[in-house]
């Protein structure tokens, strides 16, 4: 089961994390000169075990190895770095390449054993000889004991020195070089516990701003310049509820499962159970855009509550120019919304439709009445097949979709539109 997909800042690498605590990194192959239209494909670059199952003896609690989040750090040198976390422990990994090895040691033989010193009669200078490329992944830091509850998000700051991690009740600020202490920037307010934190993210350009979302559907923007302890927010974004739509499920389906700043930093994208919303940082009263992801499920909330699907946490993503947004749905469907043309499309990530160079056909879900030939009835949707995790290449129209245990990578046709 793939639990996380994340492109790095150039889009050359793609990391996935799974339920078994493993991280697989894919690298984009260079474009071939013979086939200029065949953009480079992604092949496995490195695989490593990030987390192991643990047991908390004080609380008699098993801690799963499942990867909750992966975040790449901006590249500072030849090496790449990423943060990965399970429910409790965050780790910083360094990924380096080695394609040369030194040969001709004075005191060691070829196998690495020490020579008899009496046989060493001359001094030689070791030389670097080419070897097969080796990718080495080493743990640089382990940030533990920062959270009582399960870590739901991590976000690297634009200052490239700090990052934050959030659980249900608190948000911690960490320095990438210091593992034994963190600063609690959002303290847990235990007296008034009516909602929990569901996701958080730093602003892409202003290192003092961050946003966190709640299970009641609100967003709070905090400014660390105003106060180091952000127990009071600077801005509160929430939409007043329509009384005519009020039901037993209202609070559950309004819980925000993901929040993402646009690349420009002007907008925020949120996903709740039925919709994706775009918020303008300058307008707190209501979102500027609301898109229905699968409104046909509104009549099925009772059965979705019984099979626990109503608690699924879908993610959302912006394209590189902030003009198109993407999010997942059931039946291995994923949705795209063009903010300029207001067109939307439903596509399917399946083995049948994902043969190389195959073109994805738009899918439609029909809610009774007349059905077209390729339509799928809302009653025959498979709720065990769900796309919770998606990622968009930072500059190109390449998307990565995690559908249970399969990773799909799609790209648009050369010089074509999103559709």
GROMACS .gro file of C-alpha atoms in nm:
model
  419
    1UNK     CA    1   0.000   0.000   0.000
    2UNK     CA    2   0.152   0.331  -0.111
    3UNK     CA    3   0.087   0.600   0.151
    4UNK     CA    4   0.281   0.893   0.011
    5UNK     CA    5   0.403   1.034  -0.325
    6UNK     CA    6   0.623   1.342  -0.350
    7UNK     CA    7   0.826   1.501  -0.634
    8UNK     CA    8   1.145   1.682  -0.541
    9UNK     CA    9   1.189   2.052  -0.626
   10UNK     CA   10   1.316   1.988  -0.981
   11UNK     CA   11   1.083   1.696  -1.053
   12UNK     CA   12   1.378   1.472  -1.146
   13UNK     CA   13   1.315   1.247  -0.846
   14UNK     CA   14   0.991   1.102  -0.714
   15UNK     CA   15   0.966   0.938  -0.371
   16UNK     CA   16   0.697   0.699  -0.253
   17UNK     CA   17   0.644   0.567   0.099
   18UNK     CA   18   0.445   0.256   0.185
   19UNK     CA   19   0.272   0.080   0.472
   20UNK     CA   20   0.580  -0.136   0.534
   21UNK     CA   21   0.798   0.165   0.619
   22UNK     CA   22   0.984   0.150   0.289
   23UNK     CA   23   1.077   0.449   0.070
   24UNK     CA   24   1.127   0.394  -0.304
   25UNK     CA   25   1.288   0.676  -0.505
   26UNK     CA   26   1.237   0.695  -0.882
   27UNK     CA   27   1.465   0.894  -1.111
   28UNK     CA   28   1.368   1.040  -1.444
   29UNK     CA   29   1.579   0.905  -1.726
   30UNK     CA   30   1.731   1.165  -1.963
   31UNK     CA   31   1.535   1.218  -2.284
   32UNK     CA   32   1.670   1.014  -2.570
   33UNK     CA   33   1.794   1.198  -2.878
   34UNK     CA   34   1.637   0.939  -3.109
   35UNK     CA   35   1.292   0.999  -2.963
   36UNK     CA   36   1.272   1.369  -2.872
   37UNK     CA   37   0.897   1.340  -2.808
   38UNK     CA   38   0.944   1.054  -2.567
   39UNK     CA   39   1.000   1.238  -2.240
   40UNK     CA   40   1.220   1.062  -1.990
   41UNK     CA   41   1.055   0.782  -1.795
   42UNK     CA   42   1.090   0.726  -1.421
   43UNK     CA   43   1.284   0.419  -1.311
   44UNK     CA   44   1.374   0.290  -0.965
   45UNK     CA   45   1.677   0.481  -0.835
   46UNK     CA   46   1.700   0.361  -0.474
   47UNK     CA   47   1.497   0.169  -0.216
   48UNK     CA   48   1.553   0.179   0.158
   49UNK     CA   49   1.379   0.089   0.482
   50UNK     CA   50   1.293   0.416   0.651
   51UNK     CA   51   1.101   0.299   0.960
   52UNK     CA   52   1.069  -0.028   1.150
   53UNK     CA   53   0.777  -0.134   1.373
   54UNK     CA   54   0.834  -0.023   1.733
   55UNK     CA   55   0.672  -0.076   2.070
   56UNK     CA   56   0.613   0.198   2.327
   57UNK     CA   57   0.650   0.014   2.658
   58UNK     CA   58   0.534   0.310   2.869
   59UNK     CA   59   0.200   0.323   2.690
   60UNK     CA   60   0.182  -0.044   2.583
   61UNK     CA   61   0.135   0.080   2.229
   62UNK     CA   62   0.252  -0.058   1.896
   63UNK     CA   63   0.391   0.208   1.661
   64UNK     CA   64   0.342   0.112   1.297
   65UNK     CA   65   0.621   0.155   1.045
   66UNK     CA   66   0.377   0.306   0.791
   67UNK     CA   67   0.509   0.626   0.624
   68UNK     CA   68   0.271   0.917   0.687
   69UNK     CA   69   0.455   1.192   0.499
   70UNK     CA   70   0.763   1.251   0.285
   71UNK     CA   71   0.908   1.598   0.216
   72UNK     CA   72   1.213   1.678   0.003
   73UNK     CA   73   1.453   1.949   0.116
   74UNK     CA   74   1.576   2.203  -0.142
   75UNK     CA   75   1.902   2.072  -0.287
   76UNK     CA   76   2.210   2.252  -0.149
   77UNK     CA   77   2.487   2.038  -0.302
   78UNK     CA   78   2.534   1.715  -0.501
   79UNK     CA   79   2.343   1.515  -0.239
   80UNK     CA   80   1.964   1.502  -0.199
   81UNK     CA   81   1.788   1.509   0.137
   82UNK     CA   82   1.437   1.413   0.244
   83UNK     CA   83   1.233   1.392   0.562
   84UNK     CA   84   1.009   1.092   0.626
   85UNK     CA   85   0.783   1.026   0.922
   86UNK     CA   86   0.565   0.753   1.067
   87UNK     CA   87   0.317   0.822   1.350
   88UNK     CA   88   0.586   0.932   1.597
   89UNK     CA   89   0.941   0.960   1.460
   90UNK     CA   90   1.071   1.190   1.186
   91UNK     CA   91   1.396   1.099   1.007
   92UNK     CA   92   1.626   1.302   0.782
   93UNK     CA   93   1.787   1.096   0.503
   94UNK     CA   94   2.078   1.186   0.277
   95UNK     CA   95   2.097   1.034  -0.072
   96UNK     CA   96   2.437   1.039  -0.245
   97UNK     CA   97   2.590   0.881  -0.556
   98UNK     CA   98   2.926   0.710  -0.587
   99UNK     CA   99   3.073   0.610  -0.923
  100UNK     CA  100   3.447   0.606  -0.840
  101UNK     CA  101   3.652   0.411  -0.588
  102UNK     CA  102   4.010   0.466  -0.468
  103UNK     CA  103   4.263   0.195  -0.558
  104UNK     CA  104   4.630   0.149  -0.469
  105UNK     CA  105   4.639   0.184  -0.091
  106UNK     CA  106   4.982   0.167   0.069
  107UNK     CA  107   4.886  -0.032   0.378
  108UNK     CA  108   4.589  -0.235   0.252
  109UNK     CA  109   4.558  -0.494  -0.022
  110UNK     CA  110   4.274  -0.512  -0.279
  111UNK     CA  111   4.046  -0.695  -0.037
  112UNK     CA  112   4.091  -0.427   0.229
  113UNK     CA  113   4.310  -0.633   0.464
  114UNK     CA  114   4.620  -0.475   0.622
  115UNK     CA  115   4.948  -0.569   0.451
  116UNK     CA  116   5.250  -0.695   0.635
  117UNK     CA  117   5.447  -0.372   0.689
  118UNK     CA  118   5.778  -0.541   0.613
  119UNK     CA  119   5.661  -0.596   0.253
  120UNK     CA  120   5.582  -0.224   0.198
  121UNK     CA  121   5.896  -0.093   0.026
  122UNK     CA  122   5.766   0.194  -0.186
  123UNK     CA  123   5.513   0.471  -0.158
  124UNK     CA  124   5.230   0.489  -0.410
  125UNK     CA  125   4.960   0.747  -0.466
  126UNK     CA  126   4.606   0.602  -0.463
  127UNK     CA  127   4.404   0.668  -0.780
  128UNK     CA  128   4.029   0.694  -0.838
  129UNK     CA  129   3.895   0.427  -1.073
  130UNK     CA  130   3.542   0.430  -1.223
  131UNK     CA  131   3.294   0.176  -1.083
  132UNK     CA  132   2.926   0.093  -1.123
  133UNK     CA  133   2.704   0.368  -0.990
  134UNK     CA  134   2.610   0.316  -0.625
  135UNK     CA  135   2.333   0.513  -0.456
  136UNK     CA  136   2.393   0.539  -0.083
  137UNK     CA  137   2.116   0.639   0.157
  138UNK     CA  138   2.223   0.730   0.510
  139UNK     CA  139   2.019   0.851   0.809
  140UNK     CA  140   2.151   1.194   0.913
  141UNK     CA  141   1.912   1.285   1.195
  142UNK     CA  142   1.634   1.119   1.396
  143UNK     CA  143   1.378   1.355   1.550
  144UNK     CA  144   1.191   1.157   1.814
  145UNK     CA  145   0.971   1.215   2.120
  146UNK     CA  146   0.815   1.534   1.986
  147UNK     CA  147   0.456   1.412   1.960
  148UNK     CA  148   0.207   1.245   2.191
  149UNK     CA  149  -0.044   1.194   1.910
  150UNK     CA  150   0.005   1.075   1.552
  151UNK     CA  151   0.204   1.302   1.320
  152UNK     CA  152  -0.027   1.400   1.032
  153UNK     CA  153   0.195   1.645   0.841
  154UNK     CA  154   0.546   1.785   0.804
  155UNK     CA  155   0.643   2.096   0.609
  156UNK     CA  156   0.989   2.237   0.528
  157UNK     CA  157   1.026   2.611   0.574
  158UNK     CA  158   1.146   2.843   0.297
  159UNK     CA  159   1.444   2.939   0.519
  160UNK     CA  160   1.578   2.583   0.448
  161UNK     CA  161   1.684   2.557   0.814
  162UNK     CA  162   1.362   2.468   0.996
  163UNK     CA  163   1.058   2.251   0.945
  164UNK     CA  164   0.738   2.187   1.136
  165UNK     CA  165   0.547   1.874   1.227
  166UNK     CA  166   0.185   1.858   1.340
  167UNK     CA  167  -0.031   1.609   1.526
  168UNK     CA  168  -0.395   1.633   1.637
  169UNK     CA  169  -0.331   1.894   1.906
  170UNK     CA  170   0.004   2.064   1.859
  171UNK     CA  171   0.255   2.189   1.601
  172UNK     CA  172   0.630   2.170   1.664
  173UNK     CA  173   0.903   2.376   1.498
  174UNK     CA  174   1.232   2.188   1.454
  175UNK     CA  175   1.577   2.297   1.342
  176UNK     CA  176   1.718   2.052   1.088
  177UNK     CA  177   2.046   2.031   1.281
  178UNK     CA  178   1.898   1.982   1.631
  179UNK     CA  179   1.722   1.657   1.718
  180UNK     CA  180   1.682   1.669   2.096
  181UNK     CA  181   1.449   1.969   2.121
  182UNK     CA  182   1.173   2.138   1.927
  183UNK     CA  183   0.976   2.456   1.983
  184UNK     CA  184   0.603   2.418   2.034
  185UNK     CA  185   0.451   2.690   1.812
  186UNK     CA  186   0.089   2.574   1.842
  187UNK     CA  187   0.021   2.457   2.197
  188UNK     CA  188  -0.254   2.207   2.268
  189UNK     CA  189  -0.558   2.382   2.409
  190UNK     CA  190  -0.696   2.105   2.626
  191UNK     CA  191  -0.979   2.306   2.786
  192UNK     CA  192  -1.165   2.374   2.464
  193UNK     CA  193  -1.113   2.049   2.274
  194UNK     CA  194  -1.387   2.060   2.012
  195UNK     CA  195  -1.167   2.019   1.704
  196UNK     CA  196  -0.831   1.874   1.608
  197UNK     CA  197  -0.554   1.975   1.366
  198UNK     CA  198  -0.574   1.779   1.041
  199UNK     CA  199  -0.294   1.929   0.826
  200UNK     CA  200  -0.043   2.215   0.825
  201UNK     CA  201   0.192   2.384   0.580
  202UNK     CA  202   0.446   2.668   0.566
  203UNK     CA  203   0.396   2.954   0.321
  204UNK     CA  204   0.621   2.896   0.015
  205UNK     CA  205   0.792   3.239   0.037
  206UNK     CA  206   0.737   3.392   0.383
  207UNK     CA  207   0.916   3.188   0.649
  208UNK     CA  208   0.708   3.344   0.929
  209UNK     CA  209   0.366   3.233   0.796
  210UNK     CA  210   0.201   2.893   0.822
  211UNK     CA  211  -0.152   2.760   0.798
  212UNK     CA  212  -0.323   2.470   0.972
  213UNK     CA  213  -0.661   2.314   0.903
  214UNK     CA  214  -0.910   2.164   1.145
  215UNK     CA  215  -1.167   1.888   1.166
  216UNK     CA  216  -1.440   2.155   1.167
  217UNK     CA  217  -1.345   2.278   0.820
  218UNK     CA  218  -1.168   2.599   0.921
  219UNK     CA  219  -0.818   2.728   0.832
  220UNK     CA  220  -0.602   2.936   1.063
  221UNK     CA  221  -0.313   3.143   0.929
  222UNK     CA  222  -0.048   3.216   1.193
  223UNK     CA  223   0.236   3.470   1.189
  224UNK     CA  224   0.540   3.388   1.403
  225UNK     CA  225   0.653   3.752   1.389
  226UNK     CA  226   0.343   3.857   1.584
  227UNK     CA  227   0.406   3.597   1.855
  228UNK     CA  228   0.645   3.305   1.883
  229UNK     CA  229   0.372   3.104   2.055
  230UNK     CA  230   0.089   3.092   1.801
  231UNK     CA  231  -0.197   3.018   2.038
  232UNK     CA  232  -0.387   3.300   1.866
  233UNK     CA  233  -0.420   3.303   1.487
  234UNK     CA  234  -0.379   3.604   1.257
  235UNK     CA  235  -0.658   3.504   1.019
  236UNK     CA  236  -0.943   3.255   1.038
  237UNK     CA  237  -1.090   3.122   0.713
  238UNK     CA  238  -1.424   2.946   0.737
  239UNK     CA  239  -1.739   2.921   0.533
  240UNK     CA  240  -2.074   2.964   0.711
  241UNK     CA  241  -2.278   2.645   0.690
  242UNK     CA  242  -2.591   2.634   0.478
  243UNK     CA  243  -2.870   2.536   0.723
  244UNK     CA  244  -3.064   2.362   0.445
  245UNK     CA  245  -2.776   2.113   0.398
  246UNK     CA  246  -2.736   2.039   0.770
  247UNK     CA  247  -2.731   1.668   0.852
  248UNK     CA  248  -2.584   1.417   1.094
  249UNK     CA  249  -2.277   1.390   0.866
  250UNK     CA  250  -2.217   1.765   0.819
  251UNK     CA  251  -1.926   1.792   1.061
  252UNK     CA  252  -1.757   1.473   0.938
  253UNK     CA  253  -1.765   1.571   0.571
  254UNK     CA  254  -1.653   1.930   0.639
  255UNK     CA  255  -1.327   1.815   0.805
  256UNK     CA  256  -1.032   1.935   0.594
  257UNK     CA  257  -0.806   1.644   0.499
  258UNK     CA  258  -0.536   1.843   0.313
  259UNK     CA  259  -0.424   2.205   0.269
  260UNK     CA  260  -0.171   2.327   0.009
  261UNK     CA  261  -0.044   2.678  -0.067
  262UNK     CA  262  -0.032   2.769  -0.436
  263UNK     CA  263   0.317   2.811  -0.584
  264UNK     CA  264   0.255   3.187  -0.598
  265UNK     CA  265   0.163   3.191  -0.228
  266UNK     CA  266  -0.155   3.389  -0.296
  267UNK     CA  267  -0.407   3.103  -0.263
  268UNK     CA  268  -0.469   2.798  -0.049
  269UNK     CA  269  -0.625   2.475  -0.172
  270UNK     CA  270  -0.822   2.258   0.071
  271UNK     CA  271  -0.989   1.920   0.034
  272UNK     CA  272  -1.280   1.797   0.242
  273UNK     CA  273  -1.482   1.481   0.180
  274UNK     CA  274  -1.695   1.605  -0.111
  275UNK     CA  275  -1.525   1.921  -0.241
  276UNK     CA  276  -1.201   2.103  -0.314
  277UNK     CA  277  -1.192   2.475  -0.236
  278UNK     CA  278  -0.958   2.756  -0.334
  279UNK     CA  279  -0.914   3.031  -0.074
  280UNK     CA  280  -0.764   3.376  -0.130
  281UNK     CA  281  -0.532   3.473   0.156
  282UNK     CA  282  -0.697   3.816   0.158
  283UNK     CA  283  -1.055   3.687   0.194
  284UNK     CA  284  -1.151   3.504   0.511
  285UNK     CA  285  -1.530   3.486   0.475
  286UNK     CA  286  -1.562   3.224   0.203
  287UNK     CA  287  -1.358   3.041  -0.063
  288UNK     CA  288  -1.321   3.206  -0.403
  289UNK     CA  289  -1.381   2.874  -0.583
  290UNK     CA  290  -1.556   2.551  -0.483
  291UNK     CA  291  -1.547   2.236  -0.696
  292UNK     CA  292  -1.763   1.928  -0.638
  293UNK     CA  293  -1.544   1.617  -0.651
  294UNK     CA  294  -1.814   1.347  -0.623
  295UNK     CA  295  -2.144   1.513  -0.533
  296UNK     CA  296  -2.326   1.193  -0.636
  297UNK     CA  297  -2.209   1.041  -0.303
  298UNK     CA  298  -2.422   1.284  -0.099
  299UNK     CA  299  -2.711   1.037  -0.098
  300UNK     CA  300  -2.477   0.750   0.004
  301UNK     CA  301  -2.326   0.906   0.318
  302UNK     CA  302  -2.508   0.661   0.546
  303UNK     CA  303  -2.349   0.351   0.390
  304UNK     CA  304  -2.012   0.531   0.359
  305UNK     CA  305  -2.029   0.600   0.732
  306UNK     CA  306  -2.102   0.234   0.805
  307UNK     CA  307  -1.804   0.110   0.603
  308UNK     CA  308  -1.576   0.388   0.743
  309UNK     CA  309  -1.505   0.533   0.396
  310UNK     CA  310  -1.642   0.870   0.513
  311UNK     CA  311  -1.323   0.908   0.721
  312UNK     CA  312  -1.089   0.867   0.419
  313UNK     CA  313  -0.835   1.150   0.390
  314UNK     CA  314  -0.792   1.261   0.029
  315UNK     CA  315  -0.503   1.485  -0.074
  316UNK     CA  316  -0.503   1.761  -0.338
  317UNK     CA  317  -0.238   1.916  -0.565
  318UNK     CA  318  -0.172   2.227  -0.778
  319UNK     CA  319  -0.010   2.216  -1.120
  320UNK     CA  320   0.308   2.420  -1.171
  321UNK     CA  321   0.127   2.735  -1.287
  322UNK     CA  322  -0.156   2.714  -1.028
  323UNK     CA  323  -0.414   2.698  -1.309
  324UNK     CA  324  -0.529   2.337  -1.263
  325UNK     CA  325  -0.600   2.141  -0.945
  326UNK     CA  326  -0.617   1.767  -0.896
  327UNK     CA  327  -0.757   1.534  -0.632
  328UNK     CA  328  -0.852   1.168  -0.598
  329UNK     CA  329  -1.183   0.983  -0.567
  330UNK     CA  330  -1.316   0.626  -0.549
  331UNK     CA  331  -1.308   0.351  -0.813
  332UNK     CA  332  -0.948   0.460  -0.890
  333UNK     CA  333  -1.088   0.782  -1.039
  334UNK     CA  334  -0.910   1.115  -1.007
  335UNK     CA  335  -1.047   1.458  -1.088
  336UNK     CA  336  -0.893   1.766  -1.251
  337UNK     CA  337  -1.040   2.116  -1.250
  338UNK     CA  338  -0.920   2.391  -1.483
  339UNK     CA  339  -0.956   2.720  -1.293
  340UNK     CA  340  -0.954   2.935  -1.608
  341UNK     CA  341  -1.198   2.750  -1.835
  342UNK     CA  342  -1.397   2.595  -1.545
  343UNK     CA  343  -1.381   2.263  -1.729
  344UNK     CA  344  -1.333   1.946  -1.527
  345UNK     CA  345  -1.255   1.589  -1.613
  346UNK     CA  346  -1.270   1.249  -1.441
  347UNK     CA  347  -0.991   1.005  -1.535
  348UNK     CA  348  -0.920   0.650  -1.423
  349UNK     CA  349  -0.588   0.503  -1.308
  350UNK     CA  350  -0.619   0.135  -1.399
  351UNK     CA  351  -0.401  -0.135  -1.546
  352UNK     CA  352  -0.613  -0.149  -1.861
  353UNK     CA  353  -0.587   0.224  -1.929
  354UNK     CA  354  -0.221   0.263  -1.838
  355UNK     CA  355  -0.040   0.084  -2.116
  356UNK     CA  356   0.253   0.299  -2.235
  357UNK     CA  357   0.139   0.576  -2.472
  358UNK     CA  358  -0.230   0.493  -2.412
  359UNK     CA  359  -0.459   0.795  -2.397
  360UNK     CA  360  -0.686   0.821  -2.096
  361UNK     CA  361  -1.055   0.847  -2.174
  362UNK     CA  362  -1.270   1.074  -1.958
  363UNK     CA  363  -1.509   0.877  -1.735
  364UNK     CA  364  -1.859   0.969  -1.620
  365UNK     CA  365  -2.057   0.855  -1.320
  366UNK     CA  366  -2.430   0.836  -1.374
  367UNK     CA  367  -2.688   0.873  -1.096
  368UNK     CA  368  -2.988   0.692  -1.245
  369UNK     CA  369  -3.187   0.796  -1.550
  370UNK     CA  370  -3.038   0.754  -1.896
  371UNK     CA  371  -2.691   0.604  -1.920
  372UNK     CA  372  -2.445   0.650  -2.200
  373UNK     CA  373  -2.245   0.353  -2.321
  374UNK     CA  374  -1.927   0.411  -2.115
  375UNK     CA  375  -2.095   0.558  -1.806
  376UNK     CA  376  -2.055   0.385  -1.473
  377UNK     CA  377  -2.343   0.370  -1.229
  378UNK     CA  378  -2.292   0.521  -0.884
  379UNK     CA  379  -2.410   0.189  -0.737
  380UNK     CA  380  -2.130  -0.006  -0.901
  381UNK     CA  381  -1.840   0.213  -0.780
  382UNK     CA  382  -1.569   0.019  -0.598
  383UNK     CA  383  -1.501   0.193  -0.265
  384UNK     CA  384  -1.201  -0.028  -0.188
  385UNK     CA  385  -1.017   0.128  -0.483
  386UNK     CA  386  -0.940   0.486  -0.381
  387UNK     CA  387  -0.684   0.744  -0.484
  388UNK     CA  388  -0.586   0.925  -0.167
  389UNK     CA  389  -0.236   1.040  -0.267
  390UNK     CA  390  -0.144   1.242  -0.576
  391UNK     CA  391   0.149   1.465  -0.677
  392UNK     CA  392   0.213   1.705  -0.966
  393UNK     CA  393   0.554   1.771  -1.122
  394UNK     CA  394   0.663   2.125  -1.018
  395UNK     CA  395   0.701   2.256  -1.374
  396UNK     CA  396   0.567   2.004  -1.627
  397UNK     CA  397   0.235   1.828  -1.685
  398UNK     CA  398   0.343   1.501  -1.528
  399UNK     CA  399   0.139   1.356  -1.243
  400UNK     CA  400   0.197   1.069  -1.003
  401UNK     CA  401  -0.104   0.877  -0.870
  402UNK     CA  402  -0.092   0.622  -0.587
  403UNK     CA  403  -0.374   0.369  -0.629
  404UNK     CA  404  -0.348   0.120  -0.340
  405UNK     CA  405  -0.030  -0.078  -0.427
  406UNK     CA  406   0.026   0.068  -0.776
  407UNK     CA  407   0.205   0.388  -0.876
  408UNK     CA  408   0.085   0.545  -1.201
  409UNK     CA  409   0.274   0.822  -1.378
  410UNK     CA  410   0.087   1.008  -1.651
  411UNK     CA  411   0.199   1.292  -1.877
  412UNK     CA  412   0.009   1.507  -2.122
  413UNK     CA  413   0.052   1.465  -2.494
  414UNK     CA  414   0.321   1.693  -2.640
  415UNK     CA  415   0.186   2.045  -2.698
  416UNK     CA  416  -0.161   1.947  -2.587
  417UNK     CA  417  -0.392   2.089  -2.325
  418UNK     CA  418  -0.472   1.929  -1.992
  419UNK     CA  419  -0.749   1.721  -2.147
   0.00000   0.00000   0.00000
